[in-house]
XYZ file of C-alpha atoms in Angstrom:
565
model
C -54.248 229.148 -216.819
C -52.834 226.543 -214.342
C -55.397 224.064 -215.671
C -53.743 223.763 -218.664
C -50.032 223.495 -217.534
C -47.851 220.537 -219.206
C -47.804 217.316 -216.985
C -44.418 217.587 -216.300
C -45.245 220.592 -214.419
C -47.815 220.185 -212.659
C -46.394 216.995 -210.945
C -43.453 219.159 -209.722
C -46.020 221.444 -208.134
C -47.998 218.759 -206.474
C -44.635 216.561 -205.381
C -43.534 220.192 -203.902
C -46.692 220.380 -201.559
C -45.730 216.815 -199.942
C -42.232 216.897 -199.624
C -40.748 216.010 -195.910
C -39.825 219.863 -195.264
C -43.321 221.342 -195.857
C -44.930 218.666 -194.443
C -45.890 220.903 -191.012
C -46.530 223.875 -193.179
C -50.175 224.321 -192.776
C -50.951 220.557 -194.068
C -50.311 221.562 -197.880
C -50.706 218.273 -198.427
C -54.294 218.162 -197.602
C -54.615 220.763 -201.181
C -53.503 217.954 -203.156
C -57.295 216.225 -201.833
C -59.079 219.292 -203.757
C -56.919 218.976 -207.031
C -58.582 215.277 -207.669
C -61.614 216.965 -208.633
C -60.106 219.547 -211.145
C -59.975 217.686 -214.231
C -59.080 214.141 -215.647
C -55.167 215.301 -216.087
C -54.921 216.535 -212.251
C -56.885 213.508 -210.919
C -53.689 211.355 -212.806
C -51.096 213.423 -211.557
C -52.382 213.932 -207.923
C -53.367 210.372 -207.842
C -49.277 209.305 -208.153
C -47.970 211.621 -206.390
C -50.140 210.570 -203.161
C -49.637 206.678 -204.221
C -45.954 207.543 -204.434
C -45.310 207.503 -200.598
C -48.839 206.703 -199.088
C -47.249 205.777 -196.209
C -46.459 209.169 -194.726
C -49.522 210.891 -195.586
C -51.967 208.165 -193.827
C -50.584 207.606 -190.824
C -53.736 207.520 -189.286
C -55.521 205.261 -191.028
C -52.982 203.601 -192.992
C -54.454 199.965 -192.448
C -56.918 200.480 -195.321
C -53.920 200.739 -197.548
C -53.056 197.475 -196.845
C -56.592 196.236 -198.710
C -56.138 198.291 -201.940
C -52.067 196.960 -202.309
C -53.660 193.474 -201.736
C -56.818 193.880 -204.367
C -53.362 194.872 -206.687
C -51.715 191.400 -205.848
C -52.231 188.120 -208.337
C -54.252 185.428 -206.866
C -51.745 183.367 -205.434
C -49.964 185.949 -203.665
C -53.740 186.414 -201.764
C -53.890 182.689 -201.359
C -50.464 183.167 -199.422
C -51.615 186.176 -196.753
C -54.485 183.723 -196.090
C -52.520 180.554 -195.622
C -50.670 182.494 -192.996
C -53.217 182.525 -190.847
C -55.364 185.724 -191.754
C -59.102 185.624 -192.243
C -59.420 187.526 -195.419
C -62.483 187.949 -196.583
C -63.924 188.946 -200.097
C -64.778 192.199 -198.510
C -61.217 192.924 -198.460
C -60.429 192.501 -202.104
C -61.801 195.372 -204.009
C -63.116 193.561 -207.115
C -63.728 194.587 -210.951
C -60.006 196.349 -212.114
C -58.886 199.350 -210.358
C -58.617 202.558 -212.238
C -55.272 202.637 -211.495
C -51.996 200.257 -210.492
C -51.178 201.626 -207.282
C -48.346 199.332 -206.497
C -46.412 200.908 -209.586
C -46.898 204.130 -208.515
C -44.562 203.755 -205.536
C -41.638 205.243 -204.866
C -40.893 205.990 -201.748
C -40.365 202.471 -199.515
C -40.152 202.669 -195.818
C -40.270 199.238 -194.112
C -41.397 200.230 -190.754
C -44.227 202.280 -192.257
C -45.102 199.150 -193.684
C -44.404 196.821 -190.947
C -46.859 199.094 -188.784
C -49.241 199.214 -191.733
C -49.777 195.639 -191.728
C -49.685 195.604 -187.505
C -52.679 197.898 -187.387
C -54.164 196.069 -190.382
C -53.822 192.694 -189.024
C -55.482 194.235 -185.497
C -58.152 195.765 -186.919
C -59.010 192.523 -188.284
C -58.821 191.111 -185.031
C -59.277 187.431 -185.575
C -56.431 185.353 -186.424
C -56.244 181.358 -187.614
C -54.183 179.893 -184.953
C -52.881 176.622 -183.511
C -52.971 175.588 -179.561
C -49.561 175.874 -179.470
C -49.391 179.759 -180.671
C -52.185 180.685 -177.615
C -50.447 183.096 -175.537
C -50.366 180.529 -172.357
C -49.476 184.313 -170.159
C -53.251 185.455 -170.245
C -55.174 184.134 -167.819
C -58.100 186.629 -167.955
C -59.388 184.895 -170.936
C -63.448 185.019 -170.798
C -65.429 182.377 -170.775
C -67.039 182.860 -174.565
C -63.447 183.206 -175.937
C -62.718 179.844 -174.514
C -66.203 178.806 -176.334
C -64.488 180.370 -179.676
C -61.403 178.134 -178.926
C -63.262 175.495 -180.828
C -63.647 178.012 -184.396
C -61.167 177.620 -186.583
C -60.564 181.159 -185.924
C -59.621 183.268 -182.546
C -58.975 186.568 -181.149
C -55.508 188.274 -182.549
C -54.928 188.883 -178.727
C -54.969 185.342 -177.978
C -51.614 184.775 -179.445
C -47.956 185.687 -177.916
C -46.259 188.826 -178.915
C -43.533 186.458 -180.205
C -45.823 184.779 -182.711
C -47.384 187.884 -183.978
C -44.493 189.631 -184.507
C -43.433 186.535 -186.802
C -46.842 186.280 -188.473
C -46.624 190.697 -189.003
C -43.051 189.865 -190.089
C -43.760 186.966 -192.851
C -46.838 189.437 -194.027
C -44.802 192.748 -194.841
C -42.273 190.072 -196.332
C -45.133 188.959 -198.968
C -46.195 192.781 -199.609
C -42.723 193.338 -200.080
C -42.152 191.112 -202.285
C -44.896 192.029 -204.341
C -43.569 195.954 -204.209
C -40.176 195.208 -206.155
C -41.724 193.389 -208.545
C -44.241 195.674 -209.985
C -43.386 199.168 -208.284
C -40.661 200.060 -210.958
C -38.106 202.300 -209.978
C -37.536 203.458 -206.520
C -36.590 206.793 -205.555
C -35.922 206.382 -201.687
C -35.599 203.667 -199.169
C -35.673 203.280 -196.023
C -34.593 200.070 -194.379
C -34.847 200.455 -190.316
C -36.351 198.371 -187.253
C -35.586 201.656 -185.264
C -39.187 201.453 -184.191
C -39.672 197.803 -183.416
C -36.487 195.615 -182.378
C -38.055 192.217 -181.969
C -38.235 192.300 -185.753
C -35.350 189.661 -186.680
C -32.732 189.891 -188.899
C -34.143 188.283 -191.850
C -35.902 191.681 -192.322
C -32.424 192.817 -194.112
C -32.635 189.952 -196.993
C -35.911 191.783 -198.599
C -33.004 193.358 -200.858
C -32.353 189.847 -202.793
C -36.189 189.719 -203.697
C -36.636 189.597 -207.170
C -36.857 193.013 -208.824
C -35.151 194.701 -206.169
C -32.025 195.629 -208.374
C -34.429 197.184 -211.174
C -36.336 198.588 -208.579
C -33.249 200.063 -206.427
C -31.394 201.211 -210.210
C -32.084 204.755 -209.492
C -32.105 205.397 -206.122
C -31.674 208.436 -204.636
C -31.755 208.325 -201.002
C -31.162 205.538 -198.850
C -31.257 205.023 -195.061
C -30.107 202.488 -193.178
C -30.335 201.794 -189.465
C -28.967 198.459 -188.083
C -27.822 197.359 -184.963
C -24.574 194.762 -183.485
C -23.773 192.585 -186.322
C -26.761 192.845 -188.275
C -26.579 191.268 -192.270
C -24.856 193.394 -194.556
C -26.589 194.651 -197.048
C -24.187 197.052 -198.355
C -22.499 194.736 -200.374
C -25.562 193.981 -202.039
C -26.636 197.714 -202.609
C -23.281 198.592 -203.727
C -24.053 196.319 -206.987
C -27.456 197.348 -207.297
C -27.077 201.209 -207.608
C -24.773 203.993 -207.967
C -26.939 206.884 -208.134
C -27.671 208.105 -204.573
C -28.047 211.831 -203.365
C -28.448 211.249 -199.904
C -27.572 208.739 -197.590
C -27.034 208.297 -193.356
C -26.843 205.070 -192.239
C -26.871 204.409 -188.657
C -25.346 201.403 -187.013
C -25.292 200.952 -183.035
C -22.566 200.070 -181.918
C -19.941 197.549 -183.312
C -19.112 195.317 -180.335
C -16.680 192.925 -181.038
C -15.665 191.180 -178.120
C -12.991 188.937 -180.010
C -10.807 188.676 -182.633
C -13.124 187.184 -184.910
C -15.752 190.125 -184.140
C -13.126 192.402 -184.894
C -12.898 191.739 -188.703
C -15.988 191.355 -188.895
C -16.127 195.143 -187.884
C -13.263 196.376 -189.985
C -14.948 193.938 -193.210
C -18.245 196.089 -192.654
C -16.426 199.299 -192.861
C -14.453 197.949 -196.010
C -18.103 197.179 -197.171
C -19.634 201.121 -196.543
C -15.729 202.466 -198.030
C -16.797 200.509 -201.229
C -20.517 201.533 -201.319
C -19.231 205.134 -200.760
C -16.828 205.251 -203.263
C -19.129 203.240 -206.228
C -21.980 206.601 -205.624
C -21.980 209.062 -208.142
C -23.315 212.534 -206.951
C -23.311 211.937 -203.301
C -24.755 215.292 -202.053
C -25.629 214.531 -198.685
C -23.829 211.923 -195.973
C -24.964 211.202 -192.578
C -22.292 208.760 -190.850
C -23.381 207.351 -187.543
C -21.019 204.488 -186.454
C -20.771 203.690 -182.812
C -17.559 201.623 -182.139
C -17.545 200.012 -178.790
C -14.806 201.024 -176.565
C -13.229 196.972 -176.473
C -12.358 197.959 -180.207
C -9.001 199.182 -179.255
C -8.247 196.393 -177.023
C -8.507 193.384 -179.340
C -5.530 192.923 -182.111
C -3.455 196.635 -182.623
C -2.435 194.965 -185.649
C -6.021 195.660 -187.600
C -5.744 199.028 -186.019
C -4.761 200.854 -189.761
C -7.713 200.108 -191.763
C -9.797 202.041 -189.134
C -12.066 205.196 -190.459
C -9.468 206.617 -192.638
C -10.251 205.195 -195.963
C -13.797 206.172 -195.701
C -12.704 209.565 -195.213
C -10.557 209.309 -198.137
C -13.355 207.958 -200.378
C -15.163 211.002 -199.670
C -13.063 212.814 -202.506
C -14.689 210.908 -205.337
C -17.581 213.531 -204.235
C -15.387 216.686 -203.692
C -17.783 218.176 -206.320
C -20.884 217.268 -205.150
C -20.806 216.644 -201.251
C -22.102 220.045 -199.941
C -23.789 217.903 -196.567
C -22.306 216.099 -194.002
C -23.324 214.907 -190.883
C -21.119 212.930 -188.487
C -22.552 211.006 -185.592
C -21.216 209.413 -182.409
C -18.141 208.430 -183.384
C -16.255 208.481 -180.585
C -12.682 207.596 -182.022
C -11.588 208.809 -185.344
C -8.472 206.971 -184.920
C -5.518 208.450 -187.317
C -7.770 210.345 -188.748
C -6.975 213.958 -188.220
C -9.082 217.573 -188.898
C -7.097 218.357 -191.994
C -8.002 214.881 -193.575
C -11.699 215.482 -192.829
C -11.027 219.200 -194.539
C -9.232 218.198 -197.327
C -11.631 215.310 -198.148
C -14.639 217.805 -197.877
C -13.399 221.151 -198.913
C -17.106 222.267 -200.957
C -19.401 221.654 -198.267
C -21.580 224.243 -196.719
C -22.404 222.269 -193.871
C -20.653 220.173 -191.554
C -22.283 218.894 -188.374
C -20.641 216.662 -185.287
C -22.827 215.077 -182.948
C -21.604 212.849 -179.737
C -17.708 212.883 -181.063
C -14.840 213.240 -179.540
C -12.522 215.223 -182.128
C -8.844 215.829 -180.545
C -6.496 214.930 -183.839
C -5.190 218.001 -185.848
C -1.254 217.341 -187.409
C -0.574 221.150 -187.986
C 0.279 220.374 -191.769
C -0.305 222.764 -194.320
C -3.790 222.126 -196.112
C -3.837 221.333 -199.979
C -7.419 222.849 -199.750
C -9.480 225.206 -197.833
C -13.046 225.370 -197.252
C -14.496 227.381 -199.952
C -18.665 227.473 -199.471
C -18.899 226.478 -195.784
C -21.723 227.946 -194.191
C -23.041 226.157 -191.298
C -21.138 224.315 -188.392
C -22.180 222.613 -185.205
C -20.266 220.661 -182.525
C -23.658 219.303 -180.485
C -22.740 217.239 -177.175
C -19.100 216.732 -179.409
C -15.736 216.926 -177.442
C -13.085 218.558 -178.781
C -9.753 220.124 -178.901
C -8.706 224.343 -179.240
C -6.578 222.994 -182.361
C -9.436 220.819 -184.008
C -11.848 223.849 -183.543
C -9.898 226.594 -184.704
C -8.296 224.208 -188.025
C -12.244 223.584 -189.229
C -13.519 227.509 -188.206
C -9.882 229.268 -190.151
C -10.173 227.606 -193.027
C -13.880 228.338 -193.377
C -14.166 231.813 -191.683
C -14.378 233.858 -195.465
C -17.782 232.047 -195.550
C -19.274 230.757 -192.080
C -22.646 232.046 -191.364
C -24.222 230.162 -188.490
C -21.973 228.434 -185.788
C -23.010 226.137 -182.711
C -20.639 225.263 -179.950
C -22.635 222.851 -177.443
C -19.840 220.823 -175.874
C -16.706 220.285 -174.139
C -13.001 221.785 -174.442
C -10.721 218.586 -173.473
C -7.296 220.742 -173.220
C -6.343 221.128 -170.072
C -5.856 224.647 -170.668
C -6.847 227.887 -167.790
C -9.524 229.244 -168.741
C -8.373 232.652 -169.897
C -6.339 230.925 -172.398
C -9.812 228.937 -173.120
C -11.480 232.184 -173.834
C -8.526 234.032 -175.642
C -8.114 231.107 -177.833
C -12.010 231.068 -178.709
C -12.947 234.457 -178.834
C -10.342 234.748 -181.345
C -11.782 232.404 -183.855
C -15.313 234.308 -183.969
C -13.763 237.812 -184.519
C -12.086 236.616 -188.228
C -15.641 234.642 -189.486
C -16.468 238.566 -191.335
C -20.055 237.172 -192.346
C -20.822 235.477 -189.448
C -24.667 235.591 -188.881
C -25.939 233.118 -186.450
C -23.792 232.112 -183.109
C -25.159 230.162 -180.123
C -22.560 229.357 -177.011
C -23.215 227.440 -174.350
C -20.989 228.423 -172.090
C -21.470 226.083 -169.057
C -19.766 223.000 -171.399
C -16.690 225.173 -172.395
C -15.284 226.668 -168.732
C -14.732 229.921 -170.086
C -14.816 231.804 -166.607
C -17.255 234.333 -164.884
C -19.251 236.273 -167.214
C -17.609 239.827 -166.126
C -14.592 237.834 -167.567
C -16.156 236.930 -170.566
C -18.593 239.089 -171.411
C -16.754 242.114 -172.466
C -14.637 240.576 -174.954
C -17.141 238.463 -176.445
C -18.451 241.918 -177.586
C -15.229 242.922 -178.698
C -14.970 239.359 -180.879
C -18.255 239.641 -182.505
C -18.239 240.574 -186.287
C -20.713 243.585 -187.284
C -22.564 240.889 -189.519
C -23.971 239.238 -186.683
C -27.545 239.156 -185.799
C -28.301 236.092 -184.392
C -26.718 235.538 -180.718
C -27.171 232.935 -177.939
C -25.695 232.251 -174.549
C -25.746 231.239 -171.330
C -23.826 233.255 -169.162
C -25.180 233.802 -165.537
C -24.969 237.637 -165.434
C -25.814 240.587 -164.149
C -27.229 243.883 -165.218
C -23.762 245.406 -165.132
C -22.049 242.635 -167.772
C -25.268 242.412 -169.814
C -25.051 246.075 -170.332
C -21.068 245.761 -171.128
C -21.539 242.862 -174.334
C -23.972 245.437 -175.559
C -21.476 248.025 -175.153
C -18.457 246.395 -176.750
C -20.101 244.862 -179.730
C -20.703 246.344 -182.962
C -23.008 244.359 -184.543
C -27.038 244.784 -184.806
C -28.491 242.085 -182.546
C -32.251 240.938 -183.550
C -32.212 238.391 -181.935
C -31.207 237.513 -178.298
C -31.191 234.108 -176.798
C -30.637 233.559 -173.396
C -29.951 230.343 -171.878
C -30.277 228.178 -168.926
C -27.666 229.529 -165.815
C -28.596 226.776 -162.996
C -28.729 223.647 -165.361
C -30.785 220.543 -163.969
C -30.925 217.052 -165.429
C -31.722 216.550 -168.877
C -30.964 220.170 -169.385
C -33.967 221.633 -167.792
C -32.995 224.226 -164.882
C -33.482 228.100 -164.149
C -33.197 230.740 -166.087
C -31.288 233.238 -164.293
C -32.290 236.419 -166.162
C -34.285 238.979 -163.787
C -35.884 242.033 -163.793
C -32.925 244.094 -163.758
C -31.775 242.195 -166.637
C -34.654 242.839 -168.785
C -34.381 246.294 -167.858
C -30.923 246.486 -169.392
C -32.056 244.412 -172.333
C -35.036 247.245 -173.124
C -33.041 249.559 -173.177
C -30.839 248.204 -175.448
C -33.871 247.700 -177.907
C -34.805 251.327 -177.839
C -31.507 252.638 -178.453
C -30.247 250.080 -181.138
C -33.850 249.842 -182.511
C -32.734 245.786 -184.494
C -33.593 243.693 -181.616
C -37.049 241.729 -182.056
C -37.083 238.763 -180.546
C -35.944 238.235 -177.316
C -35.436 234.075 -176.089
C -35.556 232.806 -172.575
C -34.685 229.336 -172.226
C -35.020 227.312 -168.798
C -37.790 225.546 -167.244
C -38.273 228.717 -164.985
C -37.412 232.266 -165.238
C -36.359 234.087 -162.205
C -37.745 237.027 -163.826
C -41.419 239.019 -162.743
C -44.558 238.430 -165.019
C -44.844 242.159 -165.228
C -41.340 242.476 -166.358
C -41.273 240.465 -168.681
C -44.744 241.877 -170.051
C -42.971 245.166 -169.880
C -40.146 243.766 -172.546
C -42.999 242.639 -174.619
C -44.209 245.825 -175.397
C -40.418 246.307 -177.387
C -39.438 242.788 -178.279
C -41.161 239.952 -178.661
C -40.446 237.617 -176.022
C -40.598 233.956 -176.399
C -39.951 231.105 -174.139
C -38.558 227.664 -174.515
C -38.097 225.314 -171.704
C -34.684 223.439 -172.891
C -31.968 223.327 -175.505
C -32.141 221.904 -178.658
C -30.444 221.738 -181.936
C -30.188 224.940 -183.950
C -33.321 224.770 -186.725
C -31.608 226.564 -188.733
C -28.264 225.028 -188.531
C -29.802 221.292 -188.679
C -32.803 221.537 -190.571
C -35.194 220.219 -188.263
C-alpha cells in the first residue's frame, strides 16, 4: 500500500510531481492538493514540499504568501514592515501558533519571485503611509476625495512615484529576506536576478552577507546569477560560503570597461568566477554567459593573457562530473582554442554555443577525446570549418542529435563549404537527430546539395530538418540517396522575413513527392512545416494528413530535445 510507504519515499514522489521539467505536464502539481487529505504523514510531507518553493507554484496569487511568512516573523521584525510605511493590520497576522514553520521549510530562494510577491502584496493593500515629499508630483488626475484623504495619515499606493515604491518594495523583500536565512536552514537553490525588474539597485546583491546566509547557502546545489555592467561581486563571497553546487549559469551583460581602471575590474571578476569554479565539487551542469564589450581589446594588450583561458582550464577539476555545458554570447574566446575547450570537457554529453563566434582550433594532437557526447548545437554561433569538424570528430562514436543554426566565417566556395560539412555527418554512425539551416551556411542550390546530403546521412538517422528551397525533382533525390529511415521530416522556412518569420516554400508537388515517400518507406510520421505561410493547397496538405501527421510551426526555435526546453 502507498499509504504506508517510509517518509523518505514518499517525499521523493511528491518533490518528483513539482520539479521544473514536469511542471507543464498536465499540472501534476495540482495532485499534491489531494494528498493533504490522505493521512497525518502525507499532510507533513506534502505540506514541505509545497512550502519548499511556494513561489513557483502560486504565481497567481502569491501575495497571500507574503501574510503567512510575516505571521512566522518575531514581533519586531513586524514592527519594522510597518515602520516602513505599510498599513498592516491585525488581519494580516494569522494569530494563535501555526501548525507548521513555514519559513524553515524553504528551500528554493528566488529573489524576483519574491520581489514581485511583495509588489503585488503591497498593491493589493493599496494604501501606503507616505510623506508630501514621496507624492508622485506627475499625476495630475488626482480626484478630488483623494486630495480629501491627503490629510489621513494614510494614502493611495498610486499616489507615490515609481522611484519611491520601488525603494519601499526593495527595503521590504530586504526584511523578508533577512528573516529567510535566518530560520529557513539549508538552501538547496538560489536564484539571485533583477532580470525582471532593473530599477532594483545594486544593494539587492549584499542580501548574501545577511546573517545566516553561509549556513543557509552550506549546501547549495544550484545557483543562478544574472547581473549586469559592474554590478557587486558576490562571487567572492559565495566562493567561501559553499562548495557543493550541481548546477550553475550565471549571466552577466556585458563587461564595458571604457578605461583602464574598468579593465581590471573586468579581468578581477573573471579571476573571481575562475576561483568560484574551481572551489565546486561535483559541478554537473555550467551555463557561462559573459558578454565582453567590443572596447575590451582596445584598452591595455598587456592584461590581454589572463582572458577566458583559466576558466576553461578550471573546468578539469570537474572532468568527472561535468556532463552539461552551455556557453553563451561570448563573442571572443581570445587564446582559447577548440582543443582546450575539448580537452577541459572530454565527459560531457552535451555541449551547447549560443551567440559565439568560435574561429580558434591549433591543429594539435588531443590528450583526450570526447567519450559520452551526445548532443551539440551551434544556435545564432559563428564559426569556423576547423572549429566544427575538431568538436563533431572527436565526438562522432557517440553524437546523437546535432544543430547547425549559424554562420560559416571561412571564406571558402561553397562546394568546398558543402564537401567539408557533409563530410562530418557521414562518420557520426549513431547519429539520430540533425536539423540544418541552410540559408546561414551558403551551401549552394539545393540540386547541389541535396543529393549528397543523402549520400552523408548515417542509416541511424531518424530525425531530419532543413531548409532548402526545392523542388519536387531534388526532394525526391535526398530520399533517393539516403539510407536511413526518416520519421520525421522538418521543413523549414525558404523566403526568410524579419525575425525569422517568412514563407514556406513547400507546394503541392512537394507534398506529393513527400507521400509517396511515406508509403514506400512506411517510418515517416510526422511531417513539419515551418514558416509563417505555406505556399502549399489546404487540400494538399489534408491529403498528406491522411499518411503523416502534419504539423505546423510558424518560426524556428531551439531544438527541445537538444536544449531541454
Amino acid at each position: 500500500m502507498i499509504s504506508s510507504l517510509p517518509p523518505e519515499n514518499l517525499r521523493e514522489i511528491f518533490e518528483y510531481l513539482i520539479v521544473p521539467e514536469n511542471e507543464h505536464k498536465e499540472n501534476l502539481a495540482l495532485l499534491l492538493y489531494n494528498c493533504l487529505l490522505v493521512n497525518r504523514t502525507w499532510c507533513r510531507n506534502v505540506v514541505s514540499v509545497l512550502w519548499g518553493r511556494p513561489f513557483h507554484l502560486l504565481r497567481g496569487g502569491s501575495s497571500q504568501l507574503i501574510n503567512v511568512y510575516i505571521s512566522c516573523f518575531p514581533k519586531e521584525a513586524q514592527e519594522s514592515i510597518a515602520d516602513s510605511g505599510i498599513n498592516l493590520n491585525l488581519s494580516d497576522i494569522l494569530t494563535g501558533p501555526l501548525t507548521f514553520d513555514y519559513i524553515s521549510m524553504l528551500r528554493e530562494f528566488n529573489y524576483e519571485l519574491i520581489y514581485s510577491c511583495v509588489l503585488q502584496w503591497i498593491n493589493v493593500k493599496g494604501r501606503i503611509k507616505i510623506n508630501e515629499n514621496d507624492k508622485n508630483v506627475d499625476d495630475e488626475s488626482i480626484e478630488s476625495e483623494e486630495e480629501e484623504e491627503e490629510e489621513d495619515s494614510f494614502s493611495d499606493i498610486n499616489q507615490i512615484n515609481s522611484k519611491n515604491k520601488s525603494e519601499l518594495v526593495s527595503s521590504i523583500t530586504y526584511e523578508i529576506c533577512k528573516q529567510f536565512f535566518l530560520k529557513c536552514g539549508t538552501l538547496k537553490c538560489f536564484k539571485l536576478s533583477r532580470e525582471m525588474y532593473p530599477t532594483i539597485s545594486n544593494y539587492f546583491l549584499t542580501i548574501v552577507k545577511l546573517s545566516g546566509a553561509k549556513d543557509a547557502f552550506s549546501q547549495l546545489e544550484e545557483f543562478k546569477l544574472i547581473v549586469r555592467d559592474m554590478d557587486f561581486d558576490i562571487l567572492p563571497i559565495m566562493t567561501e560560503y559553499c562548495n557543493t553546487i550541481k548546477s550553475f549559469e550565471i549571466y552577466s551583460l556585458p563587461f564595458l570597461p571604457s578605461n583602464e581602471a574598468g579593465n581590471i575590474e573586468v579581468i578581477r571578476r573573471l579571476g573571481s568566477l575562475n576561483d568560484f569554479l574551481s572551489m565546486q565539487r561535483g559541478l554537473k551542469k555550467l551555463t557561462l554567459g559573459i558578454e565582453i564589450g567590443d572596447n575590451f581589446n582596445q584598452i591595455e594588450q598587456t592584461f590581454r593573457p589572463i582572458r577566458l583561458s583559466p576558466i576553461i582550464s578550471s573546468l578539469k577539476n570537474h572532468m568527472e562530473s561535468l556532463n552539461s555545458i552551455k556557453l553563451q554570447y561570448i563573442k571572443d574566446f581570445f587564446e582559447v582554442h577548440v582543443e582546450d575547450i575539448i580537452e577541459s570537457v572530454p565527459n560531457v554529453h552535451t555541449l551547447l554555443f549560443e551567440g559565439c563566434i568560435l574561429n580558434k582550433v591549433s591543429r594539435r594532437s588531443l590528450k583526450s577525446k570526447f567519450t559520452r557526447l551526445r548532443k551539440f548545437s551551434f544556435w545564432k554561433t559563428a564559426f569556423t570549418l576547423d572549429a566544427l569538424s575538431t568538436i563533431i570528430s572527436n565526438g562522432n562514436e557517440t553524437l546523437k542529435e546535432i544543430q547547425l543554426y549559424g554562420r560559416i566565417t571561412d571564406s571558402c566556395s561553397d562546394t568546398e563549404k558543402r564537401t567539408s560539412l557533409l563530410s562530418i555527418f557521414s562518420s557520426c554512425s549513431k547519429l539520430e537527430y540533425l536539423q540544418l539551416h541552410t540559408n546561414w551556411l551558403d551551401l549552394g542550390t539545393s540540386s547541389e546539395v541535396l543529393h549528397e546530403l543523402g549520400e552523408s546521412l548515417p542509416p541511424s538517422l531518424f530525425h531530419l530538418e532543413f531548409d532548402f528551397i526545392c523542388n519536387p525533382t531534388d526532394l525526391n533525390a535526398l530520399f533517393e540517396s539516403c539510407s536511413c529511415m526518416i520519421k520525421c521530416l522538418a521543413l523549414g522556412i525558404g523566403t526568410a522575413a524579419t525575425n525569422g518569420i517568412g514563407i514556406n516554400d513547400v507546394n503541392d508537388a512537394n507534398l506529393a513527392v513527400i507521400r509517396e515517400y511515406a508509403k514506400q518507406k512506411k517510418s515517416l510520421k510526422t511531417l513539419m512545416l515551418i514558416g509563417y505561410y505555406v505556399n502549399a493547397s489546404f487540400q494538399a496538405i489534408e491529403d498528406t494528413n491522411k499518411f503523416v501527421k502534419v504539423i505546423r510551426r510558424e518560426s524556428y526555435r531551439k531544438s527541445e530535445y537538444i536544449w531541454d526546453l
